[in-house]
mmCIF file of C-alpha atoms in Angstrom:
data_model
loop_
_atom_site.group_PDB
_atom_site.id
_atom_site.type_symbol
_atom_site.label_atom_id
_atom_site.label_comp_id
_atom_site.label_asym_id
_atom_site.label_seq_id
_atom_site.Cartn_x
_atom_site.Cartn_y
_atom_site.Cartn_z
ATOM 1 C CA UNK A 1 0.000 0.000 0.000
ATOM 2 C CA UNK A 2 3.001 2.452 1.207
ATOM 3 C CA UNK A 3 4.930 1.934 -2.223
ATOM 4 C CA UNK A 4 2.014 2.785 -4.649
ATOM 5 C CA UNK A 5 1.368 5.763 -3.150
ATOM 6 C CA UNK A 6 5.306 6.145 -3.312
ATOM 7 C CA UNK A 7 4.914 5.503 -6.787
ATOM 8 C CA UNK A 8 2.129 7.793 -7.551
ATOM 9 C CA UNK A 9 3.995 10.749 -6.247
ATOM 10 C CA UNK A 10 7.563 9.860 -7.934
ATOM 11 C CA UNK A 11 4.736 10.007 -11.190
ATOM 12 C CA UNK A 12 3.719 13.223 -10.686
ATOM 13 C CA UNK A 13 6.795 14.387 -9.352
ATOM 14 C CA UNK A 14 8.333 13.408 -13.243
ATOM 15 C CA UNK A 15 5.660 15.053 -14.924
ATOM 16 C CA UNK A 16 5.778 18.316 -12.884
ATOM 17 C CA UNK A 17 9.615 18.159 -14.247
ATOM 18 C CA UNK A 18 8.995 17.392 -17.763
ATOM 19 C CA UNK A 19 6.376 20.690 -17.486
ATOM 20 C CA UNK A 20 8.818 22.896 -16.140
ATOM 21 C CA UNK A 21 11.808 21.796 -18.795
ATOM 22 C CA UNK A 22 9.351 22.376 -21.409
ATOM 23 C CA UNK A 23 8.254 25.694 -20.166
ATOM 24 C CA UNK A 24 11.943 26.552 -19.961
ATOM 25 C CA UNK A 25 12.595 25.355 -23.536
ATOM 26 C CA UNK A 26 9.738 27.540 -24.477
ATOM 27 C CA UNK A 27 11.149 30.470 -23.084
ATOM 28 C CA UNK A 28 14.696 29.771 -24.275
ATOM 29 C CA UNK A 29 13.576 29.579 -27.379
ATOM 30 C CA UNK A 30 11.480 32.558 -27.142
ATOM 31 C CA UNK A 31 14.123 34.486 -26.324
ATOM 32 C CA UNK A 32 17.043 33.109 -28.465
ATOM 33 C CA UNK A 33 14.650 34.325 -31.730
ATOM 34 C CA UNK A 34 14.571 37.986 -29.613
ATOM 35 C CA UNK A 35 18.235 38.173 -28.893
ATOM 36 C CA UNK A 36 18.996 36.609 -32.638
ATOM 37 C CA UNK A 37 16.619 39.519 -34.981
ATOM 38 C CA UNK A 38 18.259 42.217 -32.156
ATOM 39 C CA UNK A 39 21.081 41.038 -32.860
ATOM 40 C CA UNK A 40 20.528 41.241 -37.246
ATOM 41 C CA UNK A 41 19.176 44.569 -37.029
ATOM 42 C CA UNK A 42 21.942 45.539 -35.352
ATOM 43 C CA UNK A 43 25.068 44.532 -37.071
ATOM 44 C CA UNK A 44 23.609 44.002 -40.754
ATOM 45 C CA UNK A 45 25.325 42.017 -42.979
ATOM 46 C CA UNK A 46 26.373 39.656 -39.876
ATOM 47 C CA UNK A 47 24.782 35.694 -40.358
ATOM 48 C CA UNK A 48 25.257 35.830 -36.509
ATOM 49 C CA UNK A 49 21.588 37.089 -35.944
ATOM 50 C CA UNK A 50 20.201 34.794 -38.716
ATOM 51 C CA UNK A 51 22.001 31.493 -36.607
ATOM 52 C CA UNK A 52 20.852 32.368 -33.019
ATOM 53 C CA UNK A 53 17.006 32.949 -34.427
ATOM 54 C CA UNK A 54 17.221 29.850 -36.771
ATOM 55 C CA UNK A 55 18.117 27.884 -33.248
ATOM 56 C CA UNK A 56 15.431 29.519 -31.130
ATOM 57 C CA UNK A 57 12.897 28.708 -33.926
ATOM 58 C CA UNK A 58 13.827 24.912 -34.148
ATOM 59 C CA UNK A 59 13.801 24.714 -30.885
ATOM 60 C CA UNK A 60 10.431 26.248 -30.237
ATOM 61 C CA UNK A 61 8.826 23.596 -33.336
ATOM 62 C CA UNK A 62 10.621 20.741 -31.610
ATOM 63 C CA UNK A 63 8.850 21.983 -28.451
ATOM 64 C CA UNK A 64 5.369 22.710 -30.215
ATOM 65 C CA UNK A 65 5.437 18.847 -31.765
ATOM 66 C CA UNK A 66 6.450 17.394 -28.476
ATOM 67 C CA UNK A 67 3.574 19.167 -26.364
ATOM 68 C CA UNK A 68 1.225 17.752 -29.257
ATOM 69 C CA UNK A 69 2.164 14.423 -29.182
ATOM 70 C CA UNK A 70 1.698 14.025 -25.341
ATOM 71 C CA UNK A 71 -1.526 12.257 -24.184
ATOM 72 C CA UNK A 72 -4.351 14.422 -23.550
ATOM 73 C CA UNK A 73 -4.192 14.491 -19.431
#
């Protein structure tokens, strides 16, 4: 009896985890695209600004398909 409920709160303990890592991938991202067109506008010319954007946006899609292929809770 002692180790489900053990095991029900290690459960919820992982998804909490997963949540936050994805909400902090989010916001990476979210900010890497910021920091990245900043960046372009301010040194034109420079791929620098193209590279950090193209990052944050991959990782924000790689984010997006992984919250959509969770199971609905």
């Amino acid at each position: 009896m002692m180790q489900q409920g053990l095991q029900g709160s290690a459960s919820c303990a992982g998804q909490e985890r997963s949540g936050s890592l994805a909400l902090n991938l989010r916001v990476i991202s979210l900010v890497l695209i910021v920091v990245g067109v900043v960046i372009e506008f301010a040194t034109s010319g420079s791929q620098i600004g193209n590279l950090i954007a193209g990052v944050g946006i991959a990782g924000y899609v790689y984010d997006f398909f992984k919250r959509r292929q969770r199971p609905p809770l």
